Amino acid sequence: MRILLLGGTGEARELARLLTGEREHEIVSSLAGRVSAPIRPVGEVRVGGFGGADGLRDWLADNRMELVIDATHPFAGVITANAAQATARLGLPMIRLSRPGWTAGPGDRWYRVPDLAAAADTAAGLGDRVLLTIGRQGVAAFAGHTRPWYLIRAIDPPTDQLPPRHEILLARGPFTVSDESELLTRHRIDVVVTKDSGGTATAAKLTAARIAGIPVVVVDRPTLPSGVTVVTTVDEAREVLSAWVAAGRSGRPGGRR
Ligand code: NAP
């Protein structure tokens, strides 16, 4: 079966590695091309946008794809919506692999907000020295806040408008709790801002913030489109796919809808 695997995450690379090893599948991984030196998945890879939902629909048809697995980051809401629209129009199944979000535990001081604009307002009310760990996109939401100082951590330098008082820290996870604790102390951080990305690779900052008693502003995920099969792990994605193939590819692949 010819499968488009929308990637840019560790889960997508893991799935590409596992499915490429299965004889019955032909996998094409797709990367947006945002990061200058991406970690490439094994197997066939294409890079760059498709040109919206219409462009993706045409690409899927031209390349005779039979299924889309969207294993992009939980906050990559545009490509997820485009993939849902394109597959619906072609009558193709789509599986959305999205790792579970984080949940607060004892000692956490979390402030959940619906979007980056609310995160900027909330963080500015909580502290003067803010660690921004939202990636380089979306930093513009903080540009209008002139009082706090921001430590902006990202893999590549941000290109959007930035808040006047800031320092850029280029780094790629995973990070350890001791790395994160040292970072919070060295920069005298008094509030952390993060997206609810989930997973372990970037969770150490949450533990470090808890230990330091620092508040964390957590941005909620975009809502998932309807009509799409949702799974939360690489194993679950493979199980759902195998079961659907074994059942003669009829109906939609199983899992939560
Ligand atoms: P997005 O806002 O949902 O998508 C914006 C546009 O980027 C899409 O309309 C599409 O362009 C293109 N695009 C996104 N993912 C693509 C993919 N896998 N293959 C081909 N084109 C893709 O996406 P984003 O949040 O910018 O994320 C871009 C990439 O970075 C994704 O691969 C995602 O997994 C990864 N990533 C994102 C985050 C995050 O916090 N958002 C964090 C880590 C990794 P066209 O409309 O032209 O098709």
Short mmCIF file of C-alpha atoms and ligand atoms in Angstrom, two decimals:
data_model
loop_
_atom_site.label_atom_id
_atom_site.label_comp_id
_atom_site.label_asym_id
_atom_site.label_seq_id
_atom_site.Cartn_x
_atom_site.Cartn_y
_atom_site.Cartn_z
CA MET A 1 0.00 0.00 0.00
CA ARG A 2 1.27 3.47 -0.88
CA ILE A 3 1.29 5.65 2.23
CA LEU A 4 2.09 9.34 2.66
CA LEU A 5 3.60 9.86 6.10
CA LEU A 6 3.49 13.51 7.16
CA GLY A 7 6.44 13.91 9.49
CA GLY A 8 8.72 16.28 11.33
CA THR A 9 8.55 14.39 14.65
CA GLY A 10 10.38 11.55 16.37
CA GLU A 11 7.25 9.40 16.13
CA ALA A 12 7.09 9.92 12.37
CA ARG A 13 10.73 8.84 12.01
CA GLU A 14 10.09 5.77 14.13
CA LEU A 15 7.00 4.88 12.11
CA ALA A 16 8.90 5.41 8.83
CA ARG A 17 11.63 3.07 10.07
CA LEU A 18 9.15 0.35 11.06
CA LEU A 19 6.83 0.58 8.04
CA THR A 20 9.68 0.84 5.52
CA GLY A 21 10.78 -2.56 6.79
CA GLU A 22 7.38 -4.08 5.93
CA ARG A 23 7.26 -5.45 2.39
CA GLU A 24 3.62 -4.65 1.74
CA HIS A 25 3.99 -0.89 2.22
CA GLU A 26 5.63 1.85 0.16
CA ILE A 27 6.22 4.85 2.39
CA VAL A 28 6.91 8.43 1.34
CA SER A 29 7.77 10.69 4.28
CA SER A 30 7.11 14.40 3.94
CA LEU A 31 8.90 17.22 5.76
CA ALA A 32 7.85 20.87 5.71
CA GLY A 33 11.43 22.06 5.15
CA ARG A 34 11.36 24.60 8.00
CA VAL A 35 14.41 23.38 9.92
CA SER A 36 17.75 24.03 8.24
CA ALA A 37 19.27 20.63 9.12
CA PRO A 38 16.36 18.25 9.74
CA ILE A 39 16.86 14.72 11.03
CA ARG A 40 15.78 12.75 7.96
CA PRO A 41 13.62 9.64 8.25
CA VAL A 42 14.76 6.43 6.58
CA GLY A 43 13.28 5.64 3.17
CA GLU A 44 11.87 7.97 0.52
CA VAL A 45 11.53 11.59 1.65
CA ARG A 46 10.03 14.65 -0.03
CA VAL A 47 10.50 18.16 1.36
CA GLY A 48 8.34 21.30 1.18
CA GLY A 49 4.70 22.35 1.27
CA PHE A 50 2.09 20.96 -1.12
CA GLY A 51 0.28 24.25 -1.76
CA GLY A 52 -2.65 24.00 0.65
CA ALA A 53 -5.40 21.37 0.79
CA ASP A 54 -5.93 21.49 -3.00
CA GLY A 55 -2.24 21.02 -3.70
CA LEU A 56 -2.10 18.10 -1.29
CA ARG A 57 -5.17 16.50 -2.87
CA ASP A 58 -3.54 16.76 -6.32
CA TRP A 59 -0.24 15.40 -5.01
CA LEU A 60 -2.00 12.41 -3.39
CA ALA A 61 -3.88 11.64 -6.60
CA ASP A 62 -0.84 12.13 -8.88
CA ASN A 63 1.26 9.86 -6.67
CA ARG A 64 -1.49 7.21 -6.31
CA MET A 65 -1.43 7.33 -2.50
CA GLU A 66 -3.87 5.04 -0.71
CA LEU A 67 -3.58 6.26 2.87
CA VAL A 68 -2.25 9.27 4.79
CA ILE A 69 -0.69 8.99 8.21
CA ASP A 70 -0.32 12.42 9.76
CA ALA A 71 2.39 12.14 12.38
CA THR A 72 3.20 15.85 12.45
CA HIS A 73 3.63 17.78 15.68
CA PRO A 74 0.41 18.18 17.75
CA PHE A 75 0.57 21.94 17.02
CA ALA A 76 0.91 21.56 13.25
CA GLY A 77 -2.81 22.26 12.93
CA VAL A 78 -2.78 23.65 9.38
CA ILE A 79 -1.27 20.61 7.67
CA THR A 80 -3.55 18.34 9.74
CA ALA A 81 -6.64 20.27 8.62
CA ASN A 82 -5.39 20.27 5.01
CA ALA A 83 -4.73 16.53 5.09
CA ALA A 84 -8.21 15.87 6.54
CA GLN A 85 -9.79 17.95 3.77
CA ALA A 86 -7.70 16.44 0.96
CA THR A 87 -8.26 12.83 2.04
CA ALA A 88 -12.00 13.42 2.54
CA ARG A 89 -12.30 14.76 -1.01
CA LEU A 90 -10.47 11.75 -2.44
CA GLY A 91 -12.22 9.24 -0.18
CA LEU A 92 -8.90 8.12 1.30
CA PRO A 93 -8.46 7.05 4.93
CA MET A 94 -6.35 9.18 7.25
CA ILE A 95 -4.76 8.26 10.56
CA ARG A 96 -3.70 11.10 12.87
CA LEU A 97 -0.89 10.07 15.23
CA SER A 98 -0.76 12.61 18.04
CA ARG A 99 1.04 11.81 21.27
CA PRO A 100 -0.88 12.44 24.53
CA GLY A 101 -0.63 15.91 26.02
CA TRP A 102 0.99 16.62 29.38
CA THR A 103 -0.95 16.63 32.64
CA ALA A 104 -0.05 18.62 35.74
CA GLY A 105 1.06 16.71 38.84
CA PRO A 106 1.44 17.63 42.50
CA GLY A 107 3.60 20.72 42.91
CA ASP A 108 3.06 21.98 39.37
CA ARG A 109 1.92 25.59 39.00
CA TRP A 110 0.42 25.51 35.51
CA TYR A 111 -1.71 28.11 33.77
CA ARG A 112 -3.52 26.60 30.78
CA VAL A 113 -4.32 29.06 28.00
CA PRO A 114 -6.08 28.59 24.64
CA ASP A 115 -3.51 30.27 22.39
CA LEU A 116 -0.20 32.15 22.16
CA ALA A 117 -1.80 35.60 22.55
CA ALA A 118 -3.30 34.50 25.87
CA ALA A 119 0.06 32.94 26.81
CA ALA A 120 1.81 36.27 26.21
CA ASP A 121 -0.67 38.16 28.41
CA THR A 122 -0.61 35.54 31.16
CA ALA A 123 3.18 35.22 31.26
CA ALA A 124 3.65 39.00 31.40
CA GLY A 125 1.43 39.05 34.48
CA LEU A 126 3.39 36.28 36.20
CA GLY A 127 7.02 37.29 35.85
CA ASP A 128 9.74 39.52 34.43
CA ARG A 129 12.15 36.91 33.06
CA VAL A 130 10.37 34.49 30.74
CA LEU A 131 11.72 31.31 29.15
CA LEU A 132 9.91 30.90 25.80
CA THR A 133 10.04 27.31 24.61
CA ILE A 134 7.44 27.47 21.88
CA GLY A 135 9.78 27.06 18.91
CA ARG A 136 10.64 29.93 16.62
CA GLN A 137 7.15 30.24 15.13
CA GLY A 138 4.65 32.20 17.15
CA VAL A 139 7.19 34.36 18.97
CA ALA A 140 5.57 37.41 17.34
CA ALA A 141 2.64 36.97 19.78
CA PHE A 142 5.04 38.22 22.48
CA ALA A 143 6.44 41.16 20.46
CA GLY A 144 4.05 43.72 21.93
CA HIS A 145 5.15 43.03 25.51
CA THR A 146 7.86 45.55 26.32
CA ARG A 147 8.43 44.97 30.04
CA PRO A 148 9.48 41.29 30.47
CA TRP A 149 12.82 39.95 29.27
CA TYR A 150 12.51 36.78 27.17
CA LEU A 151 14.95 33.93 26.73
CA ILE A 152 13.78 32.51 23.37
CA ARG A 153 14.90 28.92 22.83
CA ALA A 154 14.53 27.48 19.33
CA ILE A 155 16.32 25.15 16.93
CA ASP A 156 16.76 27.86 14.26
CA PRO A 157 16.75 31.66 14.72
CA PRO A 158 13.26 33.22 14.73
CA THR A 159 12.49 35.44 11.73
CA ASP A 160 9.29 37.06 13.04
CA GLN A 161 9.05 40.27 15.00
CA LEU A 162 10.49 39.79 18.51
CA PRO A 163 9.85 41.45 21.87
CA PRO A 164 12.30 44.32 22.47
CA ARG A 165 14.04 42.70 25.48
CA HIS A 166 15.24 39.22 24.59
CA GLU A 167 18.10 36.81 24.09
CA ILE A 168 18.05 33.93 21.57
CA LEU A 169 19.26 30.49 22.62
CA LEU A 170 19.67 28.04 19.75
CA ALA A 171 19.33 24.45 21.00
CA ARG A 172 17.66 21.20 20.03
CA GLY A 173 16.30 18.77 22.65
CA PRO A 174 16.14 16.35 24.28
CA PHE A 175 17.19 18.19 27.44
CA THR A 176 17.80 16.72 30.90
CA VAL A 177 16.25 17.99 34.13
CA SER A 178 19.66 19.11 35.37
CA ASP A 179 20.29 21.01 32.09
CA GLU A 180 16.94 22.72 32.45
CA SER A 181 17.39 23.50 36.16
CA GLU A 182 20.78 25.04 35.40
CA LEU A 183 19.25 27.12 32.60
CA LEU A 184 16.45 28.41 34.84
CA THR A 185 18.94 29.35 37.56
CA ARG A 186 21.55 30.91 35.27
CA HIS A 187 19.02 33.19 33.61
CA ARG A 188 16.97 33.82 36.79
CA ILE A 189 13.83 32.67 34.93
CA ASP A 190 10.59 33.30 36.82
CA VAL A 191 8.05 31.95 34.31
CA VAL A 192 8.19 29.31 31.57
CA VAL A 193 5.97 29.27 28.47
CA THR A 194 5.42 26.05 26.54
CA LYS A 195 3.00 24.47 24.11
CA ASP A 196 1.33 21.28 25.34
CA SER A 197 3.56 19.25 23.03
CA GLY A 198 3.52 16.09 25.15
CA GLY A 199 6.18 13.39 24.97
CA THR A 200 9.43 13.02 26.84
CA ALA A 201 11.94 14.90 24.65
CA THR A 202 11.06 18.34 25.99
CA ALA A 203 9.31 17.47 29.27
CA ALA A 204 12.36 18.07 31.50
CA LYS A 205 11.63 21.81 31.66
CA LEU A 206 8.33 21.00 33.40
CA THR A 207 10.10 19.00 36.09
CA ALA A 208 12.75 21.69 36.48
CA ALA A 209 10.06 24.36 36.83
CA ARG A 210 8.23 22.25 39.44
CA ILE A 211 11.44 21.79 41.46
CA ALA A 212 12.13 25.53 41.29
CA GLY A 213 8.50 26.44 42.11
CA ILE A 214 8.25 28.42 38.86
CA PRO A 215 4.87 28.87 37.10
CA VAL A 216 4.43 27.38 33.63
CA VAL A 217 2.06 28.79 31.02
CA VAL A 218 0.84 25.84 28.91
CA VAL A 219 -0.77 26.53 25.53
CA ASP A 220 -3.58 24.10 24.65
CA ARG A 221 -3.50 22.15 21.38
CA PRO A 222 -5.48 23.02 18.28
CA THR A 223 -8.65 20.92 17.92
CA LEU A 224 -8.48 17.85 15.69
CA PRO A 225 -10.59 17.70 12.53
CA SER A 226 -13.55 15.32 12.55
CA GLY A 227 -13.71 12.19 10.40
CA VAL A 228 -10.14 11.21 11.10
CA THR A 229 -8.87 8.13 12.97
CA VAL A 230 -6.82 9.29 15.96
CA VAL A 231 -4.09 7.22 17.63
CA THR A 232 -1.58 8.24 20.28
CA THR A 233 1.39 5.92 19.82
CA VAL A 234 3.49 4.46 17.03
CA ASP A 235 2.47 0.95 18.10
CA GLU A 236 -1.21 1.89 18.01
CA ALA A 237 -0.77 3.35 14.52
CA ARG A 238 0.76 0.09 13.30
CA GLU A 239 -1.93 -2.03 14.97
CA VAL A 240 -4.75 0.02 13.46
CA LEU A 241 -3.11 -0.12 10.05
CA SER A 242 -2.54 -3.90 10.19
CA ALA A 243 -6.09 -4.55 11.38
CA TRP A 244 -7.52 -2.39 8.62
CA VAL A 245 -5.40 -4.13 5.93
CA ALA A 246 -6.36 -7.56 7.36
CA ALA A 247 -10.04 -6.56 7.21
CA GLY A 248 -9.73 -5.89 3.49
CA ARG A 249 -9.31 -2.11 3.85
CA SER A 250 -13.01 -1.68 4.31
CA GLY A 251 -14.47 1.32 6.14
CA ARG A 252 -12.25 3.58 8.17
CA PRO A 253 -9.23 2.31 10.11
CA GLY A 254 -10.16 1.67 13.77
CA GLY A 255 -9.12 3.67 16.80
CA ARG A 256 -10.78 6.68 18.34
CA ARG A 257 -12.75 8.85 15.92
P1 NAP B 1 1.49 23.89 10.06
O1 NAP B 1 1.40 25.27 10.59
O2 NAP B 1 0.44 22.93 10.40
O3 NAP B 1 1.58 23.91 8.46
C1 NAP B 1 1.90 25.07 7.72
C2 NAP B 1 2.23 24.66 6.31
O4 NAP B 1 3.49 23.99 6.30
C3 NAP B 1 1.26 23.66 5.73
O5 NAP B 1 0.13 24.31 5.21
C4 NAP B 1 2.11 22.98 4.68
O6 NAP B 1 2.30 23.83 3.56
C5 NAP B 1 3.46 22.93 5.35
N1 NAP B 1 3.71 21.68 6.08
C6 NAP B 1 3.60 21.43 7.41
N2 NAP B 1 3.99 20.20 7.71
C7 NAP B 1 4.35 19.62 6.54
C8 NAP B 1 4.88 18.34 6.20
N3 NAP B 1 5.10 17.40 7.13
N4 NAP B 1 5.14 18.11 4.89
C9 NAP B 1 4.92 19.06 3.95
N5 NAP B 1 4.45 20.29 4.22
C10 NAP B 1 4.17 20.56 5.50
O7 NAP B 1 2.90 23.26 10.40
P2 NAP B 1 4.01 23.78 11.42
O8 NAP B 1 3.45 23.89 12.77
O9 NAP B 1 4.67 24.95 10.76
O10 NAP B 1 5.02 22.54 11.39
C11 NAP B 1 5.87 22.33 10.28
C12 NAP B 1 6.66 21.06 10.51
O11 NAP B 1 7.41 21.17 11.72
C13 NAP B 1 5.80 19.81 10.64
O12 NAP B 1 6.45 18.78 9.95
C14 NAP B 1 5.77 19.55 12.14
O13 NAP B 1 5.65 18.17 12.44
C15 NAP B 1 7.12 20.09 12.57
N6 NAP B 1 7.14 20.59 13.95
C16 NAP B 1 6.24 21.56 14.33
C17 NAP B 1 6.26 22.01 15.64
C18 NAP B 1 5.27 23.04 16.13
O14 NAP B 1 5.35 23.42 17.32
N7 NAP B 1 4.33 23.51 15.32
C19 NAP B 1 7.20 21.49 16.54
C20 NAP B 1 8.10 20.51 16.10
C21 NAP B 1 8.06 20.07 14.80
P3 NAP B 1 1.34 23.72 2.28
O15 NAP B 1 0.05 24.36 2.68
O16 NAP B 1 2.07 24.47 1.21
O17 NAP B 1 1.17 22.27 1.98
#
